[in-house]
Amino acid sequence: MTGKEIREKFLKFFEERGHRILPSASLIPANDPSLLWTAAGMVPFKPFFTGTAIPEFRRVTTCQKCLRTPDIESVGRTARHHTFFEMLGNFSFGDYFKEKAIPWAWEFVTEVLRLPPDKLWVTIYLDDDEAFDIWHREVGVPAERIVRMGKDTNFWEIGVGPCGPCSEIHVDLGEERGCGSPDCRVGCDCDRFLEIWNLVFIQFYRDEEGNYSPLASKGIDTGMGLERVASVLQGVPSNFDTDLFREIMDFTSSIAGVRYGADKKTDMALKVIADHCRAVTFAVADGALPSNEGRGYVIRRLLRRAVRFGRLLGLHEPFFYRVSDAVIRQMGDVYPELVTYREHVLKVIRSEEERFGETLAQGTEILNALISEARAAGSTVISGEDAFRLYDTYGFPLELTKEMAAEEGLTVDEEGFKRALEEQRERARSARVEMEYLSERDAFYKSLRDELGESIFVGYESLEARARVRAVLKEGRRVGAAAAGEEVEFVLDVTPCYAEAGGQVADHAVVRARHDLEVEVRDVFRPVEGLIVHRGQVRSGILRENDEVRVEVDARRRRDTARNHSATHLLHKALKEVLGPHVNQAGSLVAPDRLRFDFTHYTALSPEELRRVEDLVNEKILENLPVETYLTTIDEARKMGAIALFGEKYGERVRVVKMGNFSLELCGGTHVRSTAEIGLFKLVGEGSVGAGLRRVEAVTGAGALGYLRAREEQLDQVASLLKASPDEVVARVEALVRENRELEKECETLRARIARFEVQSLLEQVKDLNGAKFLAAKTSAPDMDSLRAMVDLLRERLGSAVIVLASPVGGRVNLVAAVTKDLLPRGLHAGKLIKEVAAVVGGGGGGRPDMAQAGGKDPSRLQEALERAYAVAASQLKG
C-alpha cells in the first residue's frame, strides 16, 4: 500500500465505526503556551481529556501532522528518527474504552493492513489484567505473545492530570533485522521488533502527591506512525525508503547529480534534507517563521542543518526551496494549506537560505581570525568552546571547522566541543517547560464550572443584564462574600461582559444591587471553556453569592473597541488585496483606543502601499457596508471562503462576520452594525516584529480624530518656530536642511584640516618601544569615526607602529588602538591592549589583533590610561 492508501483506509475504517474525521490541526498548538509544536495526535484534544473544554464529538479520528525536535542529530543516521511525521489516531472522549479500542486495532492491523497475526506481538502494562483478557480471550492473541512491560514504557502520564496504562502492537521484522542476541525480544533496542501502534487508556487522575484515582469519564488516545506502517507494508528497511520520502529524495538526487544507495554519506545527506524539508515546509505553511528564538529558532536550525548537508552534495547555490516545492507537489492534495500558501512558503525558505549563505561567509571570517590568533599564540589547536560557538551561533559544522583548520596545520579540540554541546543540551533540558496536563488553577475552575454550569453570554444582543451571583472567589478559593475595598473574582449565571479573546480586550462594567452594592469590573476572562469570570473591586456594600444584580457594560468603551475590531477585519482584507494572498494574521490587539495587527510579509511596506491600504479601508467605511453576524457549520463557512485564523480553535458551529461582499471571517468578537460607524481609519505605524513578520498600528473614530488634532497642533508649533504659516512649512524646512548640509560640509573640511595639523604634532610624540614605534596620545577628535580616521592617517605616516589615541567627549572617553600587521608576530594585540587601557578610565572594549576600540566613563584618569598603554604594550612584546 502507498502511504496515501494507508492514510485513507485508516480514516475510513474509523468513520464507519462512528468517528468524525477531523482535519489535521496546525503544527502550532492553539492556546497552549506550554508547547512549541503539536508533537502528538492527542495535542489538539488536550482540553477534552482534561475536561477544560467540552467536545462536540465523542468519537474522533485524525491524521495529525506532528513535529518533534529532541533527536535532530539522530535524523538521517537511523531508520526511524524524524522531525516531521504523520500520526494516525482514533480518540474517545468518555465514550468507548478498551472493550472497543483493542478489537478495532487488531481488526484494522490484520484485516485491513493484512499483517500476519503470527508476526504480531502485544505489550500491556504490568497489572492491566483487563487489557490482557480482551487481547487474549476476545481477540485471540496467544498469551505468550502478550508481554507485560513496566511504567517506563507502558504507562502514559505527564505530571498532574489524567493518565493511564498503554498497550502497544509490535511487528516482528525477522531475525535478520535483529541484534543476534539469544535474549532479543520485544523491547530490545535493535530493529527486529517494531512498535507501530500505541493505545493509551486514560482511566486515572494523578494528583499533586502522586496518588491515582479512577476517572468517572474514561478516554482513548491512540497513535500509529504512518511512516513506520508504510515501511512494514512496503517491505523496505527504513522509513526513508517508503514512497513518503523517495520522491523527495529522488528530486534532491537529480539536482545534485548523485544517486541514492551509492554512498553512506550521500544517503545520510539526502535523508536529512528530505526530513527537514518536510518539517520546515509544513511549519512555515502553518505560520511559523525563522528567527532566533522559540519556534523560529527550530525552523532556522533545521533549514541550516539541511543546507549544510546540501553543500556536502555539492549544492552551493540556493536549492532547499526547490526541494520544498517537491514536498508541496507530493503532499498538497492531502494538506491543501501547502498549495494555498505555496508562494509564501517558497519565498520565506529561499530568503532564509540566502541569509544563511551570508552567515556561512561570516563564520568563515571568524574562523580565519581564530586560526590567526592560535598561530600568534603558538598554539596548534582551535578550542572546543570556539568551535562550538561557530556551530551554535553561525551554524558552522564541526566537520567544516576541522577541515579548514587542517588546511592551516591546526586541529580542533573535539572533546571540548562535545562538552560544550552537552552543556547546552543540559541547559535546554532544564529550561524546557514540561507539558502540564492539568494545572491546579485549571482544575479549580473546571470543578467550579462542573458545579455551577456554563455561563450564558448575552453581550452580543445587550449591554445590560440581570444576573445572579453564583460564586465569589479570592486567591483561588470560594469565599462566599466580599466587602468594600476588596479585590475579587466572581461568576454570574448571565453576563453581557465580553471576556478577553481573539485579541479583543475585555469589557469594563459596573455591577449594582439594591443594598448599595457597587462593583467595578476591570477584567473578564474564560479560564476554562464555558466559564466566564469577572475580576474587579467592590466599591461599596457587600457582594454575596446568590445576590440578584444588574450588570451595565461601559458602552463607550465597547463601541470604541467594536470600531477597532471591525476595522481590523477590513484591514486584513485590504492587506491581502494590496500585498498579496500570502498575507495572514499572526496576532492582534483590539483595544478601545487603538488596534495593532501582525501579519506575514517579507519587506517593509512602502509609503505608496500604506496609502493604498489606508485608502481601501476608508473606501469600505464610506460605502456603509452592512456588518452581519451569523452561526453556521465550519464546513459551510469554509465553502463560503471565510478566513480562519492560525492557532484558533473552532467547534462545529462557528460565528461568521460578513462585511458586505468585501470581508468574511470567523470571529467571536463584538462589531459595529455597519462600516460607516467606524468613522475614520488612520494608520499610525508600521514596522518589523520578526523575520517575515510585520506590524501595523491604527486608530479609528474618536482615536483617529484625536490623532489628527495632535498632528495639526504639531504643525502649528513648527510653523510658529519658523515664523511661517502652516502652508509654508515644507518650503522653509527644505531651505533649512539645504543650509545645514552646506554648513556640515564646511565643518568636515575644517575638521580634516585640523586633524592633519594635529597628526603632525602627534608625530613629534612618538617613542621607541623595544625597537618599535609607539604613540599614545590625547586628541580633540569629536567622535569615534574621527578618532579612527586619525589613527589611519598616523599608520600611513608611521608605516610600522603601535598607536593608542584617546579623546574626551561629553563626560566620556573614546579609545582606539592599532597595531600594524608586521608587529603582530611579536605578540602585540590591539584588542587585549585596549581592554586594559579602557579599564583605567572605567570602561571596556576589545577587537581584532590589528584594530580595536573601547569607551570609558572617567576622563579625569585619561593621562594615567595613556601611560598604562606603554606598560601593557611593553609587557606584550616581552612576553
Short mmCIF file of C-alpha atoms in Angstrom, two decimals, residues 440-708:
data_model
loop_
_atom_site.label_atom_id
_atom_site.label_comp_id
_atom_site.label_asym_id
_atom_site.label_seq_id
_atom_site.Cartn_x
_atom_site.Cartn_y
_atom_site.Cartn_z
CA GLU A 440 -4.04 23.32 39.81
CA ARG A 441 -5.65 26.59 38.67
CA ASP A 442 -7.41 24.93 35.71
CA ALA A 443 -8.60 22.11 37.95
CA PHE A 444 -10.16 24.62 40.35
CA TYR A 445 -12.05 26.48 37.60
CA LYS A 446 -13.10 23.23 35.90
CA SER A 447 -14.63 21.89 39.09
CA LEU A 448 -16.37 25.24 39.58
CA ARG A 449 -17.87 25.07 36.09
CA ASP A 450 -18.95 21.47 36.60
CA GLU A 451 -20.72 22.52 39.80
CA LEU A 452 -22.28 25.80 38.61
CA GLY A 453 -22.93 25.02 34.95
CA GLU A 454 -21.87 27.11 31.98
CA SER A 455 -22.05 30.93 31.96
CA ILE A 456 -24.50 32.48 29.50
CA PHE A 457 -23.12 35.39 27.44
CA VAL A 458 -25.74 37.86 26.18
CA GLY A 459 -23.36 40.68 25.26
CA TYR A 460 -23.93 40.43 21.51
CA GLU A 461 -27.57 41.48 22.00
CA SER A 462 -27.40 43.74 25.05
CA LEU A 463 -25.03 45.82 27.16
CA GLU A 464 -27.13 45.31 30.31
CA ALA A 465 -28.45 42.22 32.06
CA ARG A 466 -29.99 41.00 35.29
CA ALA A 467 -27.99 38.18 36.81
CA ARG A 468 -27.42 36.08 39.91
CA VAL A 469 -24.04 35.84 41.62
CA ARG A 470 -23.12 32.15 41.54
CA ALA A 471 -19.69 32.29 43.20
CA VAL A 472 -17.38 34.83 44.89
CA LEU A 473 -13.68 33.96 44.69
CA LYS A 474 -10.49 35.21 46.24
CA GLU A 475 -6.96 33.84 45.86
CA GLY A 476 -8.14 30.63 44.19
CA ARG A 477 -10.90 29.69 46.64
CA ARG A 478 -14.59 30.41 47.22
CA VAL A 479 -15.19 32.95 49.97
CA GLY A 480 -18.96 33.46 49.74
CA ALA A 481 -18.80 37.27 50.12
CA ALA A 482 -16.52 40.30 49.67
CA ALA A 483 -16.75 43.74 51.31
CA ALA A 484 -16.00 47.28 50.09
CA GLY A 485 -12.35 47.81 49.08
CA GLU A 486 -11.66 44.14 48.34
CA GLU A 487 -10.29 42.89 45.01
CA VAL A 488 -12.44 39.95 43.99
CA GLU A 489 -13.39 37.48 41.27
CA PHE A 490 -16.98 36.36 40.77
CA VAL A 491 -19.14 34.27 38.47
CA LEU A 492 -22.61 35.26 37.21
CA ASP A 493 -25.17 32.96 35.65
CA VAL A 494 -25.75 35.51 32.87
CA THR A 495 -23.41 38.29 31.71
CA PRO A 496 -23.27 40.93 28.96
CA CYS A 497 -19.50 41.35 29.57
CA TYR A 498 -17.16 40.25 26.78
CA ALA A 499 -14.28 38.11 28.09
CA GLU A 500 -10.87 38.82 26.53
CA ALA A 501 -10.37 36.63 23.48
CA GLY A 502 -9.10 36.72 19.90
CA GLY A 503 -7.01 39.82 20.57
CA GLN A 504 -10.02 41.85 21.79
CA VAL A 505 -9.68 43.25 25.30
CA ALA A 506 -12.31 42.56 27.93
CA ASP A 507 -15.23 44.85 28.71
CA HIS A 508 -15.32 47.12 31.73
CA ALA A 509 -18.59 47.22 33.63
CA VAL A 510 -20.39 48.15 36.85
CA VAL A 511 -22.39 45.64 38.89
CA ARG A 512 -25.08 47.08 41.19
CA ALA A 513 -27.75 45.78 43.57
CA ARG A 514 -30.38 47.40 45.82
CA HIS A 515 -28.42 47.12 49.07
CA ASP A 516 -25.90 49.83 47.99
CA LEU A 517 -23.70 47.27 46.28
CA GLU A 518 -21.43 48.58 43.56
CA VAL A 519 -18.59 46.57 41.98
CA GLU A 520 -16.23 47.97 39.34
CA VAL A 521 -15.38 45.24 36.80
CA ARG A 522 -11.90 45.75 35.29
CA ASP A 523 -11.31 42.37 33.64
CA VAL A 524 -13.35 39.46 32.30
CA PHE A 525 -11.81 36.13 31.25
CA ARG A 526 -12.56 32.49 30.42
CA PRO A 527 -10.16 30.26 32.42
CA VAL A 528 -11.83 27.12 31.03
CA GLU A 529 -14.35 26.69 28.26
CA GLY A 530 -17.88 27.59 29.30
CA LEU A 531 -16.96 29.61 32.43
CA ILE A 532 -16.83 33.44 32.43
CA VAL A 533 -15.10 35.03 35.43
CA HIS A 534 -15.29 38.74 36.32
CA ARG A 535 -12.50 40.48 38.21
CA GLY A 536 -12.73 43.85 39.92
CA GLN A 537 -13.09 45.84 43.15
CA VAL A 538 -16.07 46.19 45.47
CA ARG A 539 -16.63 49.96 45.76
CA SER A 540 -19.46 49.83 48.28
CA GLY A 541 -21.72 47.32 50.01
CA ILE A 542 -21.08 43.58 50.20
CA LEU A 543 -21.01 41.20 47.21
CA ARG A 544 -22.61 37.89 48.23
CA GLU A 545 -23.29 34.61 46.50
CA ASN A 546 -26.93 34.32 45.29
CA ASP A 547 -27.32 38.14 45.11
CA GLU A 548 -29.60 39.42 42.34
CA VAL A 549 -27.58 42.11 40.50
CA ARG A 550 -27.73 44.35 37.45
CA VAL A 551 -24.71 44.45 35.14
CA GLU A 552 -24.02 47.50 32.94
CA VAL A 553 -21.19 47.37 30.40
CA ASP A 554 -19.19 50.56 29.74
CA ALA A 555 -20.99 51.39 26.47
CA ARG A 556 -18.47 53.91 25.15
CA ARG A 557 -15.53 51.56 25.68
CA ARG A 558 -17.45 48.73 23.98
CA ARG A 559 -18.35 50.94 20.97
CA ASP A 560 -14.76 52.17 20.55
CA THR A 561 -13.47 48.60 20.79
CA ALA A 562 -16.05 47.40 18.27
CA ARG A 563 -14.96 50.11 15.81
CA ASN A 564 -11.37 48.94 16.05
CA HIS A 565 -12.31 45.26 15.76
CA SER A 566 -14.40 45.79 12.64
CA ALA A 567 -11.61 47.96 11.20
CA THR A 568 -9.19 45.06 11.82
CA HIS A 569 -11.26 42.83 9.53
CA LEU A 570 -11.25 45.49 6.81
CA LEU A 571 -7.50 45.97 7.30
CA HIS A 572 -6.81 42.22 6.97
CA LYS A 573 -8.65 42.06 3.67
CA ALA A 574 -7.08 45.32 2.39
CA LEU A 575 -3.57 43.99 3.12
CA LYS A 576 -4.34 40.83 1.11
CA GLU A 577 -5.66 42.96 -1.76
CA VAL A 578 -2.65 45.30 -1.83
CA LEU A 579 0.24 42.97 -0.87
CA GLY A 580 -0.99 39.54 -1.98
CA PRO A 581 -2.79 36.42 -0.69
CA HIS A 582 0.25 35.30 1.35
CA VAL A 583 -0.71 37.89 3.99
CA ASN A 584 -2.13 36.18 7.06
CA GLN A 585 -2.92 37.44 10.52
CA ALA A 586 -0.25 36.43 13.04
CA GLY A 587 -1.60 38.29 16.07
CA SER A 588 -3.64 41.33 17.02
CA LEU A 589 -4.67 43.68 19.78
CA VAL A 590 -8.09 45.30 19.67
CA ALA A 591 -8.47 47.94 22.38
CA PRO A 592 -10.80 50.95 22.69
CA ASP A 593 -8.02 53.46 21.86
CA ARG A 594 -6.15 51.64 19.08
CA LEU A 595 -5.65 48.47 17.10
CA ARG A 596 -2.48 46.52 16.38
CA PHE A 597 -2.25 43.94 13.61
CA ASP A 598 0.64 41.50 12.97
CA PHE A 599 0.82 39.72 9.62
CA THR A 600 3.09 37.65 7.41
CA HIS A 601 5.04 39.69 4.86
CA TYR A 602 8.69 39.85 3.85
CA THR A 603 9.56 43.53 3.48
CA ALA A 604 8.62 46.91 4.92
CA LEU A 605 5.56 48.47 3.33
CA SER A 606 6.35 51.39 1.07
CA PRO A 607 4.58 54.74 1.63
CA GLU A 608 2.56 54.03 -1.52
CA GLU A 609 1.45 50.59 -0.21
CA LEU A 610 0.47 52.07 3.15
CA ARG A 611 -1.55 54.76 1.37
CA ARG A 612 -3.35 52.17 -0.78
CA VAL A 613 -4.22 50.05 2.28
CA GLU A 614 -5.49 53.07 4.21
CA ASP A 615 -7.49 54.35 1.22
CA LEU A 616 -9.09 50.94 0.63
CA VAL A 617 -10.20 50.60 4.27
CA ASN A 618 -11.67 54.12 4.29
CA GLU A 619 -13.37 53.46 0.97
CA LYS A 620 -15.18 50.48 2.52
CA ILE A 621 -16.10 52.58 5.56
CA LEU A 622 -17.65 55.25 3.32
CA GLU A 623 -19.58 52.57 1.40
CA ASN A 624 -21.53 51.94 4.64
CA LEU A 625 -21.33 48.16 4.22
CA PRO A 626 -23.71 46.19 6.44
CA VAL A 627 -21.95 44.09 9.11
CA GLU A 628 -23.77 40.78 9.54
CA THR A 629 -23.02 38.03 12.03
CA TYR A 630 -24.48 34.54 11.98
CA LEU A 631 -23.79 30.98 13.08
CA THR A 632 -23.11 28.20 10.61
CA THR A 633 -21.07 25.00 10.34
CA ILE A 634 -17.30 25.10 9.93
CA ASP A 635 -17.60 23.24 6.62
CA GLU A 636 -20.17 25.71 5.28
CA ALA A 637 -18.04 28.66 6.40
CA ARG A 638 -15.02 27.25 4.56
CA LYS A 639 -17.09 26.73 1.41
CA MET A 640 -18.12 30.39 1.58
CA GLY A 641 -14.45 31.39 1.72
CA ALA A 642 -14.42 32.62 5.33
CA ILE A 643 -10.94 33.27 6.71
CA ALA A 644 -10.00 31.12 9.71
CA LEU A 645 -7.04 32.31 11.78
CA PHE A 646 -3.88 30.37 12.64
CA GLY A 647 -3.93 28.98 16.15
CA GLU A 648 -7.64 29.48 16.78
CA LYS A 649 -9.79 26.55 17.92
CA TYR A 650 -13.18 26.26 16.24
CA GLY A 651 -16.05 23.93 17.03
CA GLU A 652 -18.54 22.50 14.56
CA ARG A 653 -20.72 25.65 14.87
CA VAL A 654 -18.87 28.87 14.14
CA ARG A 655 -19.68 32.58 14.15
CA VAL A 656 -19.13 34.33 10.83
CA VAL A 657 -18.70 38.12 10.49
CA LYS A 658 -19.55 39.40 6.99
CA MET A 659 -18.94 42.97 5.80
CA GLY A 660 -20.77 43.44 2.51
CA ASN A 661 -19.02 41.41 -0.17
CA PHE A 662 -15.59 42.56 0.98
CA SER A 663 -14.69 40.69 4.17
CA LEU A 664 -15.72 37.30 5.55
CA GLU A 665 -14.04 35.94 8.70
CA LEU A 666 -14.72 33.56 11.56
CA CYS A 667 -14.78 35.69 14.69
CA GLY A 668 -16.27 35.69 18.19
CA GLY A 669 -15.65 39.41 18.84
CA THR A 670 -18.01 42.37 19.00
CA HIS A 671 -18.58 44.58 15.95
CA VAL A 672 -20.34 47.67 14.62
CA ARG A 673 -23.64 47.33 12.71
CA SER A 674 -22.28 48.99 9.56
CA THR A 675 -18.80 50.01 8.46
CA ALA A 676 -19.82 53.69 8.50
CA GLU A 677 -19.87 53.56 12.32
CA ILE A 678 -16.06 53.14 12.25
CA GLY A 679 -15.89 56.80 11.21
CA LEU A 680 -12.31 57.20 10.03
CA PHE A 681 -9.36 54.80 9.77
CA LYS A 682 -5.81 56.10 10.10
CA LEU A 683 -2.57 54.06 10.03
CA VAL A 684 -0.13 55.42 12.60
CA GLY A 685 2.78 52.97 12.49
CA GLU A 686 4.44 50.11 10.57
CA GLY A 687 7.46 48.02 11.49
CA SER A 688 9.05 44.58 11.83
CA VAL A 689 8.38 42.18 14.69
CA GLY A 690 10.48 39.30 13.36
CA ALA A 691 11.73 37.68 10.17
CA GLY A 692 8.86 37.70 7.67
CA LEU A 693 6.53 39.34 10.19
CA ARG A 694 5.27 42.94 10.04
CA ARG A 695 3.09 45.02 12.35
CA VAL A 696 0.81 47.96 11.64
CA GLU A 697 -0.99 50.11 14.19
CA ALA A 698 -4.05 52.23 13.54
CA VAL A 699 -6.76 54.35 15.18
CA THR A 700 -10.43 54.84 14.33
CA GLY A 701 -13.34 57.04 15.34
CA ALA A 702 -12.54 59.41 18.22
CA GLY A 703 -8.99 57.98 18.37
CA ALA A 704 -8.40 58.98 14.75
CA LEU A 705 -9.80 62.46 15.41
CA GLY A 706 -7.50 62.87 18.44
CA TYR A 707 -4.51 61.69 16.40
CA LEU A 708 -5.20 64.18 13.58
#
